[in-house]
Amino acid sequence: QTVVTQEPSFSVSPGGTVTLTCGLNSGSVSTNYFPSWYQQTPGQAPRTLIYSTNTRSSGVPDRFSGSILGNKAALTITGAQADDESDYYCVLHMGSGVSVFGGGTKLTVL
Amino acid sequence: QLQLQESGPGLVKPSETLSLTCTVSGGSISSSSYYWGWIRQPPGKGLEWIGNIYYSGSTYYNPSLKSRVTISVDTSKNQFSLKLSSVTAADTAVYYCARLLMVYANYFDSWGQGTLVTVSS
């Protein structure tokens, strides 16, 4: 069974930089899985941030960036702001047509 | 602008079948570039992919739910639907429908607002 792993929680200071990661329980994450990232605040639907590893969705500030770091996908927030405090989810799209969500990372800005 | 709207009963009894419909407006469900998906989120927990459907009717399902899930499409109404059978309290969740772009990328680019379905007698 494919399991996508994310840090359960992370904290960052305002103005700081944080990198959240997205891994696989077996194997490495590559661009072939089209990693995408979503931001969700309580009571709201997810918002698309990054797709195809490193492409920002329309309207997303450039302080959000995506990459592959080692064997994981990564979401980096540079110059974190208070309203970046949210849950962040990555999704990997397996070649079999199956999409797998990570467990999510709760980001605190303090 | 594309909009997706979930609709269906907010309360379902245990062992019965959950049925939801997603109505797409501002775009055609028959576009060749997209799949259409269902995702759910139990209260206080993370997002879980349920399945995707293409306008032709081709489907992909989460292996852990496959035995209980059916996703169908009605192109004449620009809608797609979810049926989840034999529900239990563990199926209580906010259910989202979403559009999945499949050309040169692979990601959910548009989401519905979500609808809470509670499984309880």
Short mmCIF file of C-alpha atoms in Angstrom, two decimals:
data_model
loop_
_atom_site.label_atom_id
_atom_site.label_comp_id
_atom_site.label_asym_id
_atom_site.label_seq_id
_atom_site.Cartn_x
_atom_site.Cartn_y
_atom_site.Cartn_z
CA GLN A 1 0.00 0.00 0.00
CA THR A 2 1.31 3.42 -0.97
CA VAL A 3 1.67 5.82 1.94
CA VAL A 4 2.62 9.47 1.45
CA THR A 5 4.40 10.89 4.47
CA GLN A 6 4.40 14.46 5.76
CA GLU A 7 5.55 16.03 9.01
CA PRO A 8 2.49 16.22 11.31
CA SER A 9 3.38 19.70 12.47
CA PHE A 10 5.91 22.45 11.99
CA SER A 11 6.41 25.92 13.33
CA VAL A 12 8.07 28.97 11.84
CA SER A 13 8.68 32.49 13.03
CA PRO A 14 7.16 35.39 11.11
CA GLY A 15 9.54 36.29 8.31
CA GLY A 16 11.29 32.97 8.57
CA THR A 17 11.72 30.16 6.07
CA VAL A 18 10.27 26.69 6.42
CA THR A 19 10.44 23.61 4.22
CA LEU A 20 7.74 20.96 4.41
CA THR A 21 8.40 17.59 2.84
CA CYS A 22 6.41 14.86 1.12
CA GLY A 23 7.83 11.36 0.97
CA LEU A 24 6.89 7.79 0.12
CA ASN A 25 6.89 4.85 2.50
CA SER A 26 8.77 2.94 -0.15
CA GLY A 27 10.86 4.58 -2.81
CA SER A 28 11.63 8.11 -3.83
CA VAL A 29 9.35 10.91 -4.95
CA SER A 30 10.13 12.06 -8.47
CA THR A 31 8.62 14.53 -10.88
CA ASN A 32 6.90 11.56 -12.52
CA TYR A 33 4.44 11.60 -9.64
CA PHE A 34 3.50 15.23 -10.40
CA PRO A 35 3.68 16.36 -6.76
CA SER A 36 1.16 19.04 -5.91
CA TRP A 37 0.56 21.05 -2.75
CA TYR A 38 -2.64 22.40 -1.22
CA GLN A 39 -3.30 24.85 1.59
CA GLN A 40 -6.34 24.49 3.81
CA THR A 41 -7.62 26.72 6.57
CA PRO A 42 -10.34 25.55 8.99
CA GLY A 43 -13.77 25.29 7.44
CA GLN A 44 -12.50 26.00 3.94
CA ALA A 45 -11.92 23.92 0.87
CA PRO A 46 -8.30 23.26 -0.09
CA ARG A 47 -6.54 25.84 -2.22
CA THR A 48 -4.08 24.76 -4.88
CA LEU A 49 -0.59 26.18 -4.29
CA ILE A 50 1.90 24.21 -6.36
CA TYR A 51 1.54 21.63 -9.12
CA SER A 52 3.91 19.60 -11.28
CA THR A 53 6.53 19.81 -8.52
CA ASN A 54 7.32 23.51 -8.81
CA THR A 55 4.68 25.47 -10.75
CA ARG A 56 2.74 28.00 -8.72
CA SER A 57 -0.99 28.13 -9.24
CA SER A 58 -2.49 31.40 -10.39
CA GLY A 59 -2.44 34.07 -7.70
CA VAL A 60 -0.11 32.22 -5.36
CA PRO A 61 2.60 34.50 -3.90
CA ASP A 62 6.17 33.78 -4.95
CA ARG A 63 7.17 33.14 -1.34
CA PHE A 64 5.78 29.64 -1.97
CA SER A 65 8.00 27.36 -3.99
CA GLY A 66 8.16 23.66 -4.75
CA SER A 67 11.05 21.34 -5.47
CA ILE A 68 12.48 17.87 -5.12
CA LEU A 69 14.90 17.64 -2.20
CA GLY A 70 16.71 14.35 -2.05
CA ASN A 71 14.07 11.66 -2.31
CA LYS A 72 11.12 13.87 -1.33
CA ALA A 73 8.99 16.64 -2.72
CA ALA A 74 9.28 19.87 -0.80
CA LEU A 75 7.27 23.02 -0.24
CA THR A 76 9.27 26.01 0.92
CA ILE A 77 7.75 29.17 2.35
CA THR A 78 10.21 32.06 2.37
CA GLY A 79 9.28 35.03 4.54
CA ALA A 80 6.39 33.35 6.33
CA GLN A 81 3.41 35.50 7.20
CA ALA A 82 0.75 35.07 9.85
CA ASP A 83 -1.88 34.06 7.33
CA ASP A 84 0.31 31.19 6.15
CA GLU A 85 -0.76 29.39 9.30
CA SER A 86 -2.72 26.52 7.76
CA ASP A 87 -2.72 22.83 7.03
CA TYR A 88 -0.67 21.81 4.00
CA TYR A 89 -1.27 18.66 1.99
CA CYS A 90 0.76 17.09 -0.75
CA VAL A 91 -0.65 14.75 -3.37
CA LEU A 92 1.19 12.26 -5.52
CA HIS A 93 -0.40 10.92 -8.70
CA MET A 94 0.67 7.35 -9.28
CA GLY A 95 0.92 6.04 -12.81
CA SER A 96 -1.99 3.69 -12.20
CA GLY A 97 -4.46 6.58 -12.09
CA VAL A 98 -4.51 6.58 -8.33
CA SER A 99 -4.02 9.80 -6.37
CA VAL A 100 -2.62 9.63 -2.84
CA PHE A 101 -2.82 12.40 -0.28
CA GLY A 102 -0.28 12.86 2.44
CA GLY A 103 -1.47 13.10 6.02
CA GLY A 104 -0.96 16.86 6.06
CA THR A 105 1.28 19.24 8.00
CA LYS A 106 -0.15 21.73 10.45
CA LEU A 107 1.98 24.87 10.16
CA THR A 108 2.09 27.32 13.03
CA VAL A 109 3.49 30.81 12.55
CA LEU A 110 4.65 32.23 15.87
CA GLN B 1 -15.34 30.78 -13.97
CA LEU B 2 -15.66 27.11 -13.16
CA GLN B 3 -17.77 26.23 -10.15
CA LEU B 4 -18.43 22.86 -8.55
CA GLN B 5 -21.27 22.32 -6.12
CA GLU B 6 -21.88 19.22 -4.04
CA SER B 7 -25.42 18.23 -3.12
CA GLY B 8 -27.10 15.37 -1.31
CA PRO B 9 -28.39 14.23 2.08
CA GLY B 10 -26.47 15.46 5.09
CA LEU B 11 -27.50 12.48 7.21
CA VAL B 12 -27.27 8.82 6.26
CA LYS B 13 -28.08 5.79 8.41
CA PRO B 14 -25.48 3.10 9.08
CA SER B 15 -25.43 0.28 6.51
CA GLU B 16 -27.19 2.45 3.93
CA THR B 17 -25.76 4.05 0.78
CA LEU B 18 -24.39 7.57 0.72
CA SER B 19 -25.24 9.41 -2.51
CA LEU B 20 -23.84 12.76 -3.58
CA THR B 21 -23.89 14.73 -6.80
CA CYS B 22 -21.47 17.37 -8.03
CA THR B 23 -22.87 19.92 -10.47
CA VAL B 24 -20.33 21.63 -12.71
CA SER B 25 -21.03 25.12 -14.03
CA GLY B 26 -18.93 27.50 -16.06
CA GLY B 27 -17.28 24.68 -17.98
CA SER B 28 -18.00 21.38 -19.67
CA ILE B 29 -17.62 18.08 -17.89
CA SER B 30 -16.91 16.58 -21.32
CA SER B 31 -13.60 18.36 -21.71
CA SER B 32 -10.88 15.93 -22.74
CA SER B 33 -8.31 17.54 -20.44
CA TYR B 34 -9.89 16.69 -17.13
CA TYR B 35 -10.95 13.98 -14.77
CA TRP B 36 -13.47 14.68 -12.04
CA GLY B 37 -12.86 13.50 -8.51
CA TRP B 38 -14.21 12.99 -5.03
CA ILE B 39 -12.16 13.63 -1.91
CA ARG B 40 -13.30 13.43 1.70
CA GLN B 41 -12.13 14.70 5.09
CA PRO B 42 -13.33 13.22 8.38
CA PRO B 43 -13.74 15.80 11.15
CA GLY B 44 -10.34 16.85 12.46
CA LYS B 45 -8.47 14.57 10.05
CA GLY B 46 -6.72 14.77 6.72
CA LEU B 47 -7.89 14.58 3.13
CA GLU B 48 -8.52 11.20 1.51
CA TRP B 49 -8.89 10.60 -2.22
CA ILE B 50 -11.95 8.51 -3.09
CA GLY B 51 -11.85 8.27 -6.86
CA ASN B 52 -11.86 9.95 -10.26
CA ILE B 53 -13.99 9.66 -13.38
CA TYR B 54 -13.51 10.73 -17.01
CA TYR B 55 -16.43 12.00 -19.08
CA SER B 56 -16.34 8.73 -21.01
CA GLY B 57 -17.03 6.85 -17.80
CA SER B 58 -13.53 5.53 -17.09
CA THR B 59 -12.92 5.39 -13.36
CA TYR B 60 -10.11 5.04 -10.84
CA TYR B 61 -10.83 4.26 -7.20
CA ASN B 62 -8.96 4.28 -3.91
CA PRO B 63 -8.09 0.60 -3.35
CA SER B 64 -9.19 0.85 0.27
CA LEU B 65 -12.70 1.95 -0.74
CA LYS B 66 -13.04 0.28 -4.11
CA SER B 67 -15.44 -2.44 -2.98
CA ARG B 68 -17.98 0.13 -1.76
CA VAL B 69 -17.58 3.04 -4.21
CA THR B 70 -19.25 3.81 -7.50
CA ILE B 71 -18.64 7.07 -9.36
CA SER B 72 -20.74 7.88 -12.41
CA VAL B 73 -21.10 10.77 -14.83
CA ASP B 74 -24.08 12.38 -16.57
CA THR B 75 -22.74 14.58 -19.35
CA SER B 76 -26.22 15.79 -20.31
CA LYS B 77 -26.59 17.37 -16.89
CA ASN B 78 -22.91 18.31 -16.47
CA GLN B 79 -22.86 16.30 -13.26
CA PHE B 80 -21.00 13.43 -11.70
CA SER B 81 -22.03 11.40 -8.71
CA LEU B 82 -20.69 9.35 -5.83
CA LYS B 83 -22.26 6.33 -4.21
CA LEU B 84 -20.69 4.76 -1.13
CA SER B 85 -22.41 1.65 0.16
CA SER B 86 -22.62 0.03 3.59
CA VAL B 87 -21.60 3.20 5.39
CA THR B 88 -20.49 3.34 9.00
CA ALA B 89 -19.66 6.18 11.38
CA ALA B 90 -16.14 6.13 9.94
CA ASP B 91 -17.57 7.49 6.69
CA THR B 92 -18.71 10.69 8.41
CA ALA B 93 -16.80 13.43 6.62
CA VAL B 94 -16.88 16.55 4.53
CA TYR B 95 -17.05 15.36 0.93
CA TYR B 96 -15.46 17.51 -1.77
CA CYS B 97 -15.75 17.24 -5.51
CA ALA B 98 -12.87 18.56 -7.59
CA ARG B 99 -11.54 18.82 -11.13
CA LEU B 100 -8.31 17.04 -11.94
CA LEU B 101 -6.26 18.43 -14.81
CA MET B 102 -4.61 15.58 -16.69
CA VAL B 103 -2.82 17.29 -19.58
CA TYR B 104 0.88 18.18 -19.10
CA ALA B 105 0.18 18.20 -15.37
CA ASN B 106 -1.78 16.20 -12.89
CA TYR B 107 -3.43 18.11 -10.10
CA PHE B 108 -6.74 19.20 -8.61
CA ASP B 109 -7.18 22.71 -9.97
CA SER B 110 -10.70 23.51 -8.83
CA TRP B 111 -12.68 22.43 -5.76
CA GLY B 112 -16.24 22.53 -4.54
CA GLN B 113 -16.97 24.04 -1.15
CA GLY B 114 -17.64 20.63 0.39
CA THR B 115 -20.65 19.08 2.06
CA LEU B 116 -20.79 17.41 5.46
CA VAL B 117 -22.30 13.94 5.55
CA THR B 118 -22.97 12.42 8.93
CA VAL B 119 -23.58 8.71 9.34
CA SER B 120 -25.85 8.14 12.31
CA SER B 121 -29.04 6.37 13.21
#
